[in-house]
Coordinates of C-alpha atoms and ligand atoms in Angstrom, one line a residue:
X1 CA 109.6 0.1 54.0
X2 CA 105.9 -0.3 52.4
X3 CA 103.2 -2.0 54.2
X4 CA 102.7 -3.9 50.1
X5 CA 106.1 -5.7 50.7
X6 CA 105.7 -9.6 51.2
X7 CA 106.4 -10.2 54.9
X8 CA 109.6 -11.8 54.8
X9 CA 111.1 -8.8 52.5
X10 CA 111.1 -6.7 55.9
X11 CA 114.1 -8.7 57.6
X12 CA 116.3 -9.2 54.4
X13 CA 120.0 -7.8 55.3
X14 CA 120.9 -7.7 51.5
X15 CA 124.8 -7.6 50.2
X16 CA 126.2 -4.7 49.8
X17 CA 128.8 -4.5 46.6
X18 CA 132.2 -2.8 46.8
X19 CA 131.5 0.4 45.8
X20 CA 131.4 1.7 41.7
X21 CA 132.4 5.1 42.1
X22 CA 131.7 7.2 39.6
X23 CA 135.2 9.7 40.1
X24 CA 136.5 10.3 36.7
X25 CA 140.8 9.6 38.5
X26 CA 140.9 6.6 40.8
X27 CA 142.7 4.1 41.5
X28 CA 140.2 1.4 42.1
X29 CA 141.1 -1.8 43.7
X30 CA 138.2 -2.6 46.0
X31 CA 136.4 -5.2 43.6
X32 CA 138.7 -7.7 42.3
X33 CA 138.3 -6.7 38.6
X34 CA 141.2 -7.4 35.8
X35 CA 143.6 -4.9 35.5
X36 CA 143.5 -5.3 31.7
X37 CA 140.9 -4.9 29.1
X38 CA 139.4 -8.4 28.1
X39 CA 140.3 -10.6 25.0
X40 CA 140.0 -8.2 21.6
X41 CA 138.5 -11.4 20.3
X42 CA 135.8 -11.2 22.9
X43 CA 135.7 -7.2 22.0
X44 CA 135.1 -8.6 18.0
X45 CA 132.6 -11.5 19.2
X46 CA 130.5 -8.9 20.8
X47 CA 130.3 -6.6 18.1
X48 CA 129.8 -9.3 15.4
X49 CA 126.8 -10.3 17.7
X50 CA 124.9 -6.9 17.8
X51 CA 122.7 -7.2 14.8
X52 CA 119.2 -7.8 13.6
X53 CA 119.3 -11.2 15.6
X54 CA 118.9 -9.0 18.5
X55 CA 115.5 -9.3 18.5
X56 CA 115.3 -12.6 19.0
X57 CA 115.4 -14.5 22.4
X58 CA 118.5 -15.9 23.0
X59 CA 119.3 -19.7 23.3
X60 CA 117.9 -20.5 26.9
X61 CA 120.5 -23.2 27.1
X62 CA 123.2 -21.0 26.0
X63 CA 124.5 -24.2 24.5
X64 CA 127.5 -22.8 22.2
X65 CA 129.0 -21.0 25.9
X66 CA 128.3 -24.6 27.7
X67 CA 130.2 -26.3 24.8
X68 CA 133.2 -24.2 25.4
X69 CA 133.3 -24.6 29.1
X70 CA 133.0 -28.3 28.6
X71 CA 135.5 -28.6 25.8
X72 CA 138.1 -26.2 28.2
X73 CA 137.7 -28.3 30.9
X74 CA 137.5 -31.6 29.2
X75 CA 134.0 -32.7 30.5
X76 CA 130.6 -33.2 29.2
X77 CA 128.4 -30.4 27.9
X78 CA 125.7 -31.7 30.9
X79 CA 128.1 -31.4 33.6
X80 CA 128.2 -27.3 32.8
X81 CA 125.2 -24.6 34.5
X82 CA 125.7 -21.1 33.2
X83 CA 124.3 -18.3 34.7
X84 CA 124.7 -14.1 35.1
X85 CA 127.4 -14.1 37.2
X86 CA 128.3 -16.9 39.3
X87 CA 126.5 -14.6 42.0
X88 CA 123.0 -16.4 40.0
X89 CA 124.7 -19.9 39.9
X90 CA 125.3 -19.7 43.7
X91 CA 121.6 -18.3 44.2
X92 CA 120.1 -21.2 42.1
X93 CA 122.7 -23.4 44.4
X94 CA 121.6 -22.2 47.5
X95 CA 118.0 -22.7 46.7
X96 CA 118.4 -25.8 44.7
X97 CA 120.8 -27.9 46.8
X98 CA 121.0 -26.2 50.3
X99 CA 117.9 -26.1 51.6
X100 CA 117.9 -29.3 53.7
X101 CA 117.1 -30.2 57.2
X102 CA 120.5 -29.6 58.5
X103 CA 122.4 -26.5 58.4
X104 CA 125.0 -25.3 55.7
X105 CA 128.9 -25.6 56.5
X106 CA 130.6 -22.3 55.5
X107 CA 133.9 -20.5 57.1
X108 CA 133.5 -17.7 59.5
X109 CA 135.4 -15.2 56.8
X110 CA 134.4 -15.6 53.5
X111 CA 132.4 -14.3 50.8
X112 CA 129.7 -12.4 52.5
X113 CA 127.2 -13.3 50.7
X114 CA 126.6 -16.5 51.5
X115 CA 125.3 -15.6 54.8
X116 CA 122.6 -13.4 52.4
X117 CA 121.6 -16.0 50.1
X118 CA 121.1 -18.1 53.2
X119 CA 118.5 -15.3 54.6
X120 CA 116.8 -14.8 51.3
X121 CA 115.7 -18.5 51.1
X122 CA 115.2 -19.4 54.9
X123 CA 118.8 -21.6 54.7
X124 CA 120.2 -22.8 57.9
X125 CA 123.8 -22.4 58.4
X126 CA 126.5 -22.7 61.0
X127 CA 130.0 -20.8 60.6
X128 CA 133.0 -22.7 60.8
X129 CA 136.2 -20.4 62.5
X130 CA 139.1 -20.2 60.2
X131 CA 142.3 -21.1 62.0
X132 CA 144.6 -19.0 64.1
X133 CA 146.1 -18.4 60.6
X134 CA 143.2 -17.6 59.1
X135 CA 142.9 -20.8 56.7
X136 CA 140.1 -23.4 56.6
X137 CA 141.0 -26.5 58.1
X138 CA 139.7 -29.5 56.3
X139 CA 138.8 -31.3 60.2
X140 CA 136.3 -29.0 60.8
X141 CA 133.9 -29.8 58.3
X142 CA 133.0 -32.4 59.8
X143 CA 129.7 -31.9 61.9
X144 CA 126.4 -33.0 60.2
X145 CA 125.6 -30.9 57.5
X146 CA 122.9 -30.1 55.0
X147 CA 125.8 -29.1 52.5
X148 CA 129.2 -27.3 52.8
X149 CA 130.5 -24.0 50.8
X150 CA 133.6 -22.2 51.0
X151 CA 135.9 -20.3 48.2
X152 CA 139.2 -21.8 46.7
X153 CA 141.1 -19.5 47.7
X154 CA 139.1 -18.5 50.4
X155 CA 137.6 -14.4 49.9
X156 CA 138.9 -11.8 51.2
X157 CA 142.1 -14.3 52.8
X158 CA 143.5 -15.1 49.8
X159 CA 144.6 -18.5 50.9
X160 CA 144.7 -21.5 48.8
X161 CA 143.5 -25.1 49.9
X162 CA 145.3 -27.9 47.9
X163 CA 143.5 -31.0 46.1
X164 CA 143.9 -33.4 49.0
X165 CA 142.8 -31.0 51.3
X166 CA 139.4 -30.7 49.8
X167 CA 139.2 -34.5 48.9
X168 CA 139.5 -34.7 52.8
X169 CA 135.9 -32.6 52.9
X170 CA 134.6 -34.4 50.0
X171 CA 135.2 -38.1 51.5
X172 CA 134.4 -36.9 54.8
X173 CA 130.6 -35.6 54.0
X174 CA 129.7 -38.5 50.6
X175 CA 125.6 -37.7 51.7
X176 CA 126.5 -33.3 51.6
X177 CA 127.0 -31.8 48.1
X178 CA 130.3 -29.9 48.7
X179 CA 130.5 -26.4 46.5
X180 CA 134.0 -25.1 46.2
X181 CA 133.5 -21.4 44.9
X182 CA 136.8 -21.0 42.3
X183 CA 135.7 -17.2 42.0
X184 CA 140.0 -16.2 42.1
X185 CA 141.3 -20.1 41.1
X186 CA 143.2 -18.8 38.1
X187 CA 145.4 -16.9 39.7
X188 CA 147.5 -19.3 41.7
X189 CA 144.9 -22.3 42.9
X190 CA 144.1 -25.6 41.9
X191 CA 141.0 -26.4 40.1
X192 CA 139.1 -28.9 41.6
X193 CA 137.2 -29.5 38.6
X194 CA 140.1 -32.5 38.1
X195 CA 137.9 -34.0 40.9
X196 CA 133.8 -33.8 39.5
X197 CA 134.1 -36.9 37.9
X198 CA 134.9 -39.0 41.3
X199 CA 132.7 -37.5 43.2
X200 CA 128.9 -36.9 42.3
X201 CA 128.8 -34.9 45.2
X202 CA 131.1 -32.0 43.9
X203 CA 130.1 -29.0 42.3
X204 CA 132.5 -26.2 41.1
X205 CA 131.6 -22.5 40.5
X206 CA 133.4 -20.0 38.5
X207 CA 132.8 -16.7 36.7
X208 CA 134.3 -15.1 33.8
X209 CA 134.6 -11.9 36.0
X210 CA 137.8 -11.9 37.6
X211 CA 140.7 -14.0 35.1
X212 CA 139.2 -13.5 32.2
X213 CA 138.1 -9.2 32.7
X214 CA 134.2 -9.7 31.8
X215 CA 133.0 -8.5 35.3
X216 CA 130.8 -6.4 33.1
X217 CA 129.5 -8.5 31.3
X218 CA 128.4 -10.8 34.0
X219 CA 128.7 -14.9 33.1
X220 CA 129.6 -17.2 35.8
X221 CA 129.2 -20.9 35.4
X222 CA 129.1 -24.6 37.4
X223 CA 130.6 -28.0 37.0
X224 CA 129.7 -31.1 38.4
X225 CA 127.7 -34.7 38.1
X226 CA 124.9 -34.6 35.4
X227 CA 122.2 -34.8 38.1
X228 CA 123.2 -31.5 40.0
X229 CA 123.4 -29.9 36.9
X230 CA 120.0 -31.0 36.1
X231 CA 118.5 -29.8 39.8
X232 CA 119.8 -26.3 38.9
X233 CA 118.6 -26.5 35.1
X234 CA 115.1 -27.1 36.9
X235 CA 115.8 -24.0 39.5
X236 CA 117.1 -21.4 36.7
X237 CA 113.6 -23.0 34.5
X238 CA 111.4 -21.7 36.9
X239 CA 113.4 -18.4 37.6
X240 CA 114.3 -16.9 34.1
X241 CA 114.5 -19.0 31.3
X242 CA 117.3 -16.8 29.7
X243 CA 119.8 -15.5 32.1
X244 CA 122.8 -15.0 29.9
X245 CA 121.7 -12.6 26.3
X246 CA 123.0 -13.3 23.2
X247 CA 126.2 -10.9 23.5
X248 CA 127.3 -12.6 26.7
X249 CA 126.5 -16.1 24.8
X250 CA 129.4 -14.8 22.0
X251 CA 131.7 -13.1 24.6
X252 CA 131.9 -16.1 27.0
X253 CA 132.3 -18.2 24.1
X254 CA 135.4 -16.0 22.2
X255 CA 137.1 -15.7 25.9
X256 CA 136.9 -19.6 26.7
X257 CA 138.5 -19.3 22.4
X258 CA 141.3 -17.3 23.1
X259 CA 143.8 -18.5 25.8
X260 CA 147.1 -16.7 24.7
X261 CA 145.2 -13.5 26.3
X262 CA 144.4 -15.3 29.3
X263 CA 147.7 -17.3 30.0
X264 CA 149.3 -13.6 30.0
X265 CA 146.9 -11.9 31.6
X266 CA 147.4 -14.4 34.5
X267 CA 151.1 -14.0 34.4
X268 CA 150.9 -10.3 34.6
X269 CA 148.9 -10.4 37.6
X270 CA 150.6 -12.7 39.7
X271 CA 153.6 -11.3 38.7
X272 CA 152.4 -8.2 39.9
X273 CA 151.3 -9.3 43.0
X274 CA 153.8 -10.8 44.0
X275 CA 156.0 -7.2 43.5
X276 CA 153.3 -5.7 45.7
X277 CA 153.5 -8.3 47.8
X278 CA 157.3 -7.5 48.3
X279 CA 157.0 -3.8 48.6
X280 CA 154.1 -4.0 51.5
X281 CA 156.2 -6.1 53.3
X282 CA 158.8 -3.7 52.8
X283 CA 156.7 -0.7 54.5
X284 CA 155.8 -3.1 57.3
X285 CA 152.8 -4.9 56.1
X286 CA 152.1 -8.5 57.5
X287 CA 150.4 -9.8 54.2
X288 CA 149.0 -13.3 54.2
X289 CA 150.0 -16.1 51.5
X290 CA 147.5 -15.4 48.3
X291 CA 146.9 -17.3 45.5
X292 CA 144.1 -14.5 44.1
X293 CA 144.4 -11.4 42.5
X294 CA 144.2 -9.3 45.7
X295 CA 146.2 -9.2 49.0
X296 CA 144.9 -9.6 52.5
X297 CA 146.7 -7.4 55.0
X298 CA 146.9 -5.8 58.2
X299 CA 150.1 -3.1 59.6
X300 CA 150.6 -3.5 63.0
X301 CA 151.0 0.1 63.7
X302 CA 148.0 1.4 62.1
X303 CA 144.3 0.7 62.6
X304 CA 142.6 -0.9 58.6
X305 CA 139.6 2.2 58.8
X306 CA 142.8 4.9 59.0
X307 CA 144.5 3.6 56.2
X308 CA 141.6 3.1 53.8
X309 CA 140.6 6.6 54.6
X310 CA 143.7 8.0 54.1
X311 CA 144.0 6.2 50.5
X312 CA 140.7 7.6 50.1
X313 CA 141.8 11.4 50.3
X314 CA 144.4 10.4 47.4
X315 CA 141.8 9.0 45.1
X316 CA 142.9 5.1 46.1
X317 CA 140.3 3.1 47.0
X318 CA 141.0 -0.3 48.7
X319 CA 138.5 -2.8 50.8
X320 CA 138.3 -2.2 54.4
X321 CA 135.3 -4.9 56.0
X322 CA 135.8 -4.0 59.8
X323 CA 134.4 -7.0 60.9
X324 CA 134.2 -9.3 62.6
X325 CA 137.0 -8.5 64.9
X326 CA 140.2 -10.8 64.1
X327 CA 140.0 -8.6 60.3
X328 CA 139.3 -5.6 61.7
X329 CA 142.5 -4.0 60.7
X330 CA 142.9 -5.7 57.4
X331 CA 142.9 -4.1 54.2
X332 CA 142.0 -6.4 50.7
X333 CA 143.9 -5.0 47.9
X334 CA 143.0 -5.6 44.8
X335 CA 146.4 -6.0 42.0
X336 CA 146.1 -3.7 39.4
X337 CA 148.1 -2.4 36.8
X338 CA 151.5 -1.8 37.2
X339 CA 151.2 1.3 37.8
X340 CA 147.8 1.6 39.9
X341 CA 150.0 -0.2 42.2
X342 CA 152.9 1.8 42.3
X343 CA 150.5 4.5 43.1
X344 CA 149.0 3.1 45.7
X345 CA 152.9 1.8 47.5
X346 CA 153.6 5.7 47.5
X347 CA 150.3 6.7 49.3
X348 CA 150.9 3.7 51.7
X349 CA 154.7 5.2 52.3
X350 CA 152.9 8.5 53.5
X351 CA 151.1 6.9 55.9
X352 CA 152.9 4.2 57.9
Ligands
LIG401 C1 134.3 -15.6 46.3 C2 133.4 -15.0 45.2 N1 132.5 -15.8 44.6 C3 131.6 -15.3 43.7 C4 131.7 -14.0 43.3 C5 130.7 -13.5 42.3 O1 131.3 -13.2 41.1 P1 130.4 -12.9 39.8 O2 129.0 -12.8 40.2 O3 130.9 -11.6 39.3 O4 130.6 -14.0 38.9 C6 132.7 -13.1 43.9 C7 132.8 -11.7 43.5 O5 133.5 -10.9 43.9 C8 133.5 -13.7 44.9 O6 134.4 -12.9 45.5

């Protein structure tokens, strides 16, 4: 606290990350990174950036990664925002699209920082309950809104919401951009960026982070009409003018390039989770349907804060939110490697 902060600074609640421990043996599955290396072609396209052109500003547009993103997804180069992270795509969102007269739609239990982003720029917003099985139900978007957001799949449930489903939100609210976060889609959902086209009211976010094992690298990006694209080119202009450097330029560019690494990287991990999957429900876990690379469950004979400690003590570290209530005994497993999960089946048998 510092009586030179600007007033507002004073009642921020920030986010606060899952934990980067710095333990040299852990078996870390508390932040919904790839249990494999990324791409060696990203690896090259990195190294064959860091030269003398280093001194030079990147392109602001970051027009080469755009281009890739476009061509992947088979729409135009002015239909893509890229940003560092998609955390700074949904920031210039929030600020750029979501500060209307009515309040923001977003479920009850999802990616907490919405709720920040909503603070930081004086946003409005109403929760909406996830049902009694935890998963959003398209007829309850329907209230007046100043915009709606939620994940696809929803974080930390896991849960997938097909096509029509979200067609159902997008026709329901035609004068409320609709943001469907696809943070986990590669791992089991469907993109809705099929959809941007139809409705100039949809905008998709994704990051490199997660499917394609550049959470350190930080590149997220947006898709949708021309004209939202252009409100949050105007944002990001009178924010930083270069958010992504020239090394993430080449690395996002080689990973959207090589897509032999990613098709098996997918595989593996939702083969993998699915073999977790099997073997928590085989120690009594009640695990709910995911289509992410992490599992949302609770045992019924074991309060979430005990078993996340106790993984703790063996060097396993899993994410345990506590709240609000209805999750309060659910633990959100990240899939790693083989046999990171292996591991962490072994712990759990000691402990149930
Ligand atoms: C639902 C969701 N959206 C967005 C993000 C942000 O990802 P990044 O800023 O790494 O692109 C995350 C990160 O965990 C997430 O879970």
């Amino acid at each position: 606290m510092s009586r030179f902060w600007s007033p507002f600074v004073r009642d921020l609640e920030p986010y606060v990350p899952g934990e980067q421990p710095k333990m040299a043996r852990l078996v870390k599955l508390n932040t919904n990174e790839h249990p494999l290396g990324p791409s060696a072609r990203v690896i090259e396209a990195i190294r064959a950036a860091a030269d003398d052109r280093l001194r030079l500003y990147p392109d602001p547009d970051a027009t080469e990664l755009k281009d890739a993103i476009a061509t992947y997804y088979g729409v135009d180069t002015g239909q893509v925002f890229v940003g560092n992270g998609s955390d700074e795509v949904l920031a210039h969102i929030f600020f750029g699209l979501f500060k209307q007269d009515r309040p923001l739609l977003f479920p009850d239990i999802t990616y907490s920082f919405y709720k920040v982003y909503c603070g930081l720029y004086d946003i409005d917003y109403r929760p909406v309950p996830l049902n009694d099985d935890l998963a959003i139900d398209p007829a309850d978007y329907s209230a007046p809104n100043g915009g709606i957001i939620f994940p696809n799949p929803n974080a930390p449930t896991g849960r997938p919401l097909a096509l029509d489903a979200i067609e159902t939100i997008l026709q329901g609210n035609p004068d409320s951009v609709v943001v469907v976060d696809e943070a986990y889609v590669d791992f089991g959902g469907d993109t809705a960026i099929a959809l941007v086209n139809r409705y100039p009211n949809l905008l998709v976010t994704q990051t490199l982070s997660k499917s394609r094992a550049l959470a350190g690298v930080r590149i997220g990006f947006a898709v949708g009409d021309a004209a939202l694209i252009e409100g949050l080119e105007r944002i990001k202009n009178s924010f930083n003018s270069y958010p992504l450097d020239r090394l993430a330029i080449a690395a996002g560019k080689a990973a959207f390039e090589d897509d032999d690494w990613f098709q098996r990287g997918r595989e593996l991990v939702i083969e993998e989770r699915e073999t977790l999957r099997r073997a928590l429900e085989g120690l009594g876990f009640e695990v709910l349907p995911s289509a992410a690379n992490f599992l949302f469950c609770r045992h019924p004979g074991h309060a979430g804060a005990d078993l996340a400690a106790g993984l703790r003590e063996q060097g396993i570290i899993v994410r345990h939110f506590g709240k609000p209530a209805r999750i309060q005994d659910h633990l959100r497993i990240t899939v790693g490697r083989p046999d990171q999960n292996q591991e962490l089946v072994q712990a759990l048998e000691g402990l149930v």
